[in-house]
Amino acid sequence: MRLTIIILAFLLAACSANSLTTEKASEPGERIEFTGRVIHVELEGGFYGIEDQAGHHYLPDHIPPALRRDGQPVRVKARPAPPAAGFRMWGRRILIEEISAP
């Protein structure tokens, strides 16, 4: 009986771990603006992501072909993407509104 209670307590703690994170989640309509660089990620067949100057990773919905170069500096205006299932476990999903070379 004690073992069952201990296991349930650990499961409850694990399920509520999201409430302990310190990073502030963006509101759905909140605009994100940053400068970073395009990087080619060699996971799951390869894809392009964006890394900002603080080292945060973003997974954009699209990057124009002219900017798809590893190391390409970019200026980005975007919004957080709505929650969705995906197979790329890398970075924060964003919807690009504007992207350009600085």
Short mmCIF file of N, CA and C in Angstrom, two decimals:
data_model
loop_
_atom_site.label_atom_id
_atom_site.label_comp_id
_atom_site.label_asym_id
_atom_site.label_seq_id
_atom_site.Cartn_x
_atom_site.Cartn_y
_atom_site.Cartn_z
N MET A 1 0.82 -1.19 0.00
CA MET A 1 0.00 0.00 0.00
C MET A 1 0.87 1.27 0.00
N ARG A 2 1.92 1.28 0.84
CA ARG A 2 2.81 2.44 0.88
C ARG A 2 3.49 2.66 -0.47
N LEU A 3 3.92 1.56 -1.08
CA LEU A 3 4.58 1.65 -2.37
C LEU A 3 3.65 2.27 -3.41
N THR A 4 2.40 1.90 -3.39
CA THR A 4 1.42 2.45 -4.33
C THR A 4 1.27 3.95 -4.12
N ILE A 5 1.21 4.39 -2.89
CA ILE A 5 1.07 5.82 -2.59
C ILE A 5 2.31 6.58 -3.05
N ILE A 6 3.48 6.01 -2.83
CA ILE A 6 4.72 6.66 -3.25
C ILE A 6 4.78 6.77 -4.77
N ILE A 7 4.41 5.71 -5.45
CA ILE A 7 4.41 5.72 -6.92
C ILE A 7 3.43 6.76 -7.44
N LEU A 8 2.24 6.82 -6.86
CA LEU A 8 1.24 7.81 -7.29
C LEU A 8 1.73 9.23 -7.03
N ALA A 9 2.42 9.44 -5.93
CA ALA A 9 2.96 10.77 -5.63
C ALA A 9 4.00 11.18 -6.67
N PHE A 10 4.88 10.26 -7.06
CA PHE A 10 5.88 10.56 -8.09
C PHE A 10 5.22 10.83 -9.44
N LEU A 11 4.21 10.06 -9.79
CA LEU A 11 3.51 10.28 -11.05
C LEU A 11 2.82 11.64 -11.06
N LEU A 12 2.19 12.01 -9.96
CA LEU A 12 1.54 13.31 -9.86
C LEU A 12 2.56 14.44 -10.00
N ALA A 13 3.70 14.29 -9.35
CA ALA A 13 4.75 15.31 -9.44
C ALA A 13 5.28 15.42 -10.87
N ALA A 14 5.44 14.30 -11.55
CA ALA A 14 5.94 14.31 -12.93
C ALA A 14 4.94 14.97 -13.87
N CYS A 15 3.66 14.73 -13.65
CA CYS A 15 2.63 15.32 -14.51
C CYS A 15 2.51 16.82 -14.31
N SER A 16 2.83 17.31 -13.13
CA SER A 16 2.70 18.74 -12.87
C SER A 16 4.01 19.48 -13.07
N ALA A 17 5.01 18.86 -13.65
CA ALA A 17 6.32 19.49 -13.84
C ALA A 17 6.25 20.71 -14.73
N ASN A 18 5.30 20.77 -15.67
CA ASN A 18 5.18 21.93 -16.54
C ASN A 18 4.91 23.20 -15.77
N SER A 19 4.24 23.11 -14.65
CA SER A 19 3.94 24.31 -13.88
C SER A 19 5.17 24.86 -13.18
N LEU A 20 6.27 24.13 -13.17
CA LEU A 20 7.48 24.56 -12.49
C LEU A 20 8.46 25.27 -13.42
N THR A 21 8.16 25.34 -14.70
CA THR A 21 9.09 25.98 -15.62
C THR A 21 9.12 27.48 -15.38
N THR A 22 10.28 28.08 -15.61
CA THR A 22 10.43 29.51 -15.36
C THR A 22 10.30 30.35 -16.63
N GLU A 23 10.35 29.73 -17.79
CA GLU A 23 10.25 30.49 -19.03
C GLU A 23 8.80 30.92 -19.24
N LYS A 24 8.61 32.19 -19.54
CA LYS A 24 7.27 32.72 -19.76
C LYS A 24 6.80 32.32 -21.16
N ALA A 25 5.65 31.71 -21.23
CA ALA A 25 5.09 31.34 -22.52
C ALA A 25 4.47 32.58 -23.15
N SER A 26 4.64 32.74 -24.45
CA SER A 26 4.06 33.87 -25.14
C SER A 26 2.57 33.67 -25.33
N GLU A 27 1.87 34.76 -25.30
CA GLU A 27 0.44 34.72 -25.59
C GLU A 27 0.27 34.47 -27.09
N PRO A 28 -0.86 33.86 -27.50
CA PRO A 28 -1.05 33.53 -28.92
C PRO A 28 -0.89 34.72 -29.86
N GLY A 29 -1.32 35.93 -29.47
CA GLY A 29 -1.23 37.08 -30.35
C GLY A 29 0.04 37.89 -30.18
N GLU A 30 0.90 37.51 -29.25
CA GLU A 30 2.10 38.27 -28.96
C GLU A 30 3.11 38.18 -30.10
N ARG A 31 3.65 39.32 -30.49
CA ARG A 31 4.63 39.35 -31.57
C ARG A 31 6.03 39.14 -31.02
N ILE A 32 6.81 38.35 -31.72
CA ILE A 32 8.20 38.07 -31.36
C ILE A 32 9.08 38.73 -32.41
N GLU A 33 10.05 39.53 -31.98
CA GLU A 33 10.99 40.15 -32.91
C GLU A 33 12.40 39.86 -32.42
N PHE A 34 13.26 39.40 -33.32
CA PHE A 34 14.64 39.11 -32.93
C PHE A 34 15.53 39.08 -34.16
N THR A 35 16.83 39.15 -33.90
CA THR A 35 17.84 38.99 -34.93
C THR A 35 18.58 37.69 -34.63
N GLY A 36 18.85 36.93 -35.65
CA GLY A 36 19.53 35.66 -35.45
C GLY A 36 20.18 35.19 -36.73
N ARG A 37 20.33 33.87 -36.83
CA ARG A 37 20.93 33.30 -38.03
C ARG A 37 20.22 32.01 -38.38
N VAL A 38 20.13 31.75 -39.66
CA VAL A 38 19.55 30.51 -40.15
C VAL A 38 20.57 29.40 -39.93
N ILE A 39 20.10 28.27 -39.44
CA ILE A 39 21.01 27.12 -39.29
C ILE A 39 20.35 25.88 -39.88
N HIS A 40 21.19 25.06 -40.51
CA HIS A 40 20.70 23.79 -41.05
C HIS A 40 20.88 22.75 -39.97
N VAL A 41 19.78 22.11 -39.59
CA VAL A 41 19.79 21.11 -38.52
C VAL A 41 19.77 19.73 -39.16
N GLU A 42 20.73 18.90 -38.81
CA GLU A 42 20.87 17.56 -39.39
C GLU A 42 20.07 16.52 -38.60
N LEU A 43 18.81 16.78 -38.37
CA LEU A 43 17.92 15.82 -37.70
C LEU A 43 16.78 15.48 -38.63
N GLU A 44 16.30 14.26 -38.56
CA GLU A 44 15.10 13.84 -39.28
C GLU A 44 15.12 14.25 -40.75
N GLY A 45 16.23 14.00 -41.42
CA GLY A 45 16.32 14.32 -42.83
C GLY A 45 16.84 15.71 -43.12
N GLY A 46 17.01 16.54 -42.10
CA GLY A 46 17.53 17.89 -42.27
C GLY A 46 16.44 18.92 -42.49
N PHE A 47 16.59 20.07 -41.86
CA PHE A 47 15.66 21.18 -42.03
C PHE A 47 16.36 22.46 -41.59
N TYR A 48 15.75 23.60 -41.88
CA TYR A 48 16.31 24.88 -41.48
C TYR A 48 15.55 25.43 -40.29
N GLY A 49 16.30 25.94 -39.33
CA GLY A 49 15.74 26.60 -38.16
C GLY A 49 16.44 27.94 -38.00
N ILE A 50 16.08 28.66 -36.94
CA ILE A 50 16.70 29.95 -36.67
C ILE A 50 17.17 29.96 -35.22
N GLU A 51 18.38 30.44 -35.02
CA GLU A 51 18.94 30.59 -33.68
C GLU A 51 19.13 32.08 -33.42
N ASP A 52 18.55 32.60 -32.31
CA ASP A 52 18.71 34.02 -32.02
C ASP A 52 20.05 34.28 -31.34
N GLN A 53 20.33 35.54 -31.05
CA GLN A 53 21.63 35.92 -30.48
C GLN A 53 21.84 35.38 -29.07
N ALA A 54 20.75 35.04 -28.38
CA ALA A 54 20.85 34.47 -27.03
C ALA A 54 20.98 32.95 -27.06
N GLY A 55 20.93 32.36 -28.27
CA GLY A 55 21.06 30.91 -28.39
C GLY A 55 19.75 30.15 -28.37
N HIS A 56 18.60 30.85 -28.36
CA HIS A 56 17.30 30.18 -28.39
C HIS A 56 17.01 29.69 -29.81
N HIS A 57 16.39 28.54 -29.91
CA HIS A 57 16.08 27.94 -31.21
C HIS A 57 14.62 28.16 -31.56
N TYR A 58 14.37 28.47 -32.83
CA TYR A 58 13.01 28.67 -33.33
C TYR A 58 12.82 27.78 -34.56
N LEU A 59 11.65 27.20 -34.65
CA LEU A 59 11.29 26.35 -35.78
C LEU A 59 10.20 27.08 -36.57
N PRO A 60 10.59 27.80 -37.64
CA PRO A 60 9.62 28.59 -38.39
C PRO A 60 8.76 27.74 -39.31
N ASP A 61 7.59 28.29 -39.64
CA ASP A 61 6.70 27.60 -40.57
C ASP A 61 7.29 27.61 -41.98
N HIS A 62 8.08 28.63 -42.32
CA HIS A 62 8.77 28.67 -43.62
C HIS A 62 9.94 29.65 -43.55
N ILE A 63 10.90 29.41 -44.39
CA ILE A 63 12.00 30.35 -44.62
C ILE A 63 12.12 30.46 -46.14
N PRO A 64 12.09 31.67 -46.69
CA PRO A 64 12.19 31.80 -48.15
C PRO A 64 13.48 31.15 -48.67
N PRO A 65 13.42 30.54 -49.85
CA PRO A 65 14.59 29.85 -50.40
C PRO A 65 15.84 30.73 -50.47
N ALA A 66 15.69 32.02 -50.73
CA ALA A 66 16.86 32.91 -50.84
C ALA A 66 17.60 33.05 -49.51
N LEU A 67 16.93 32.76 -48.39
CA LEU A 67 17.57 32.89 -47.07
C LEU A 67 17.97 31.55 -46.48
N ARG A 68 17.73 30.46 -47.18
CA ARG A 68 18.06 29.12 -46.67
C ARG A 68 19.53 28.79 -46.88
N ARG A 69 20.38 29.51 -46.14
CA ARG A 69 21.82 29.24 -46.17
C ARG A 69 22.29 29.15 -44.74
N ASP A 70 23.03 28.11 -44.41
CA ASP A 70 23.54 27.93 -43.06
C ASP A 70 24.40 29.13 -42.67
N GLY A 71 24.05 29.79 -41.57
CA GLY A 71 24.79 30.96 -41.10
C GLY A 71 24.24 32.28 -41.59
N GLN A 72 23.22 32.27 -42.45
CA GLN A 72 22.63 33.50 -42.99
C GLN A 72 22.02 34.34 -41.86
N PRO A 73 22.50 35.59 -41.66
CA PRO A 73 21.88 36.45 -40.65
C PRO A 73 20.48 36.87 -41.10
N VAL A 74 19.54 36.92 -40.16
CA VAL A 74 18.17 37.31 -40.48
C VAL A 74 17.58 38.17 -39.36
N ARG A 75 16.63 39.01 -39.75
CA ARG A 75 15.81 39.77 -38.82
C ARG A 75 14.40 39.20 -38.96
N VAL A 76 13.78 38.84 -37.83
CA VAL A 76 12.51 38.11 -37.85
C VAL A 76 11.44 38.82 -37.04
N LYS A 77 10.23 38.86 -37.61
CA LYS A 77 9.03 39.25 -36.88
C LYS A 77 8.07 38.08 -37.04
N ALA A 78 7.61 37.54 -35.92
CA ALA A 78 6.79 36.33 -35.98
C ALA A 78 5.80 36.31 -34.81
N ARG A 79 4.96 35.31 -34.82
CA ARG A 79 4.03 35.05 -33.72
C ARG A 79 4.20 33.59 -33.31
N PRO A 80 3.94 33.27 -32.04
CA PRO A 80 4.01 31.86 -31.62
C PRO A 80 3.00 31.03 -32.41
N ALA A 81 3.40 29.85 -32.81
CA ALA A 81 2.49 28.94 -33.51
C ALA A 81 1.57 28.28 -32.49
N PRO A 82 0.33 28.00 -32.89
CA PRO A 82 -0.57 27.29 -31.96
C PRO A 82 -0.03 25.89 -31.68
N PRO A 83 -0.36 25.34 -30.53
CA PRO A 83 0.10 23.98 -30.21
C PRO A 83 -0.36 22.97 -31.26
N ALA A 84 0.55 22.11 -31.66
CA ALA A 84 0.23 21.08 -32.64
C ALA A 84 1.25 19.95 -32.51
N ALA A 85 0.84 18.78 -32.92
CA ALA A 85 1.76 17.64 -32.92
C ALA A 85 2.72 17.80 -34.09
N GLY A 86 3.96 17.40 -33.88
CA GLY A 86 4.95 17.47 -34.94
C GLY A 86 6.05 16.46 -34.68
N PHE A 87 6.86 16.20 -35.69
CA PHE A 87 7.92 15.21 -35.51
C PHE A 87 9.28 15.87 -35.32
N ARG A 88 9.39 17.17 -35.52
CA ARG A 88 10.67 17.86 -35.31
C ARG A 88 10.74 18.37 -33.88
N MET A 89 11.49 17.67 -33.07
CA MET A 89 11.61 18.01 -31.65
C MET A 89 12.79 18.96 -31.47
N TRP A 90 12.66 20.15 -32.05
CA TRP A 90 13.75 21.12 -32.01
C TRP A 90 13.15 22.52 -32.05
N GLY A 91 13.41 23.32 -31.07
CA GLY A 91 13.03 24.72 -31.10
C GLY A 91 11.56 25.00 -30.86
N ARG A 92 11.30 26.27 -30.73
CA ARG A 92 9.95 26.78 -30.49
C ARG A 92 9.30 27.09 -31.83
N ARG A 93 8.11 26.56 -32.06
CA ARG A 93 7.43 26.76 -33.34
C ARG A 93 6.93 28.19 -33.45
N ILE A 94 7.19 28.83 -34.60
CA ILE A 94 6.73 30.20 -34.84
C ILE A 94 6.15 30.32 -36.24
N LEU A 95 5.28 31.32 -36.40
CA LEU A 95 4.70 31.66 -37.70
C LEU A 95 5.36 32.96 -38.15
N ILE A 96 6.13 32.89 -39.22
CA ILE A 96 6.87 34.05 -39.72
C ILE A 96 5.90 35.06 -40.34
N GLU A 97 6.01 36.31 -39.91
CA GLU A 97 5.27 37.41 -40.54
C GLU A 97 6.18 38.19 -41.48
N GLU A 98 7.41 38.45 -41.02
CA GLU A 98 8.41 39.13 -41.85
C GLU A 98 9.77 38.51 -41.54
N ILE A 99 10.54 38.29 -42.59
CA ILE A 99 11.92 37.81 -42.41
C ILE A 99 12.76 38.43 -43.51
N SER A 100 13.93 38.95 -43.12
CA SER A 100 14.81 39.58 -44.11
C SER A 100 16.24 39.51 -43.62
N ALA A 101 17.16 39.72 -44.55
CA ALA A 101 18.57 39.83 -44.19
C ALA A 101 18.77 41.23 -43.61
N PRO A 102 19.49 41.36 -42.49
CA PRO A 102 19.67 42.70 -41.89
C PRO A 102 20.54 43.62 -42.73
#
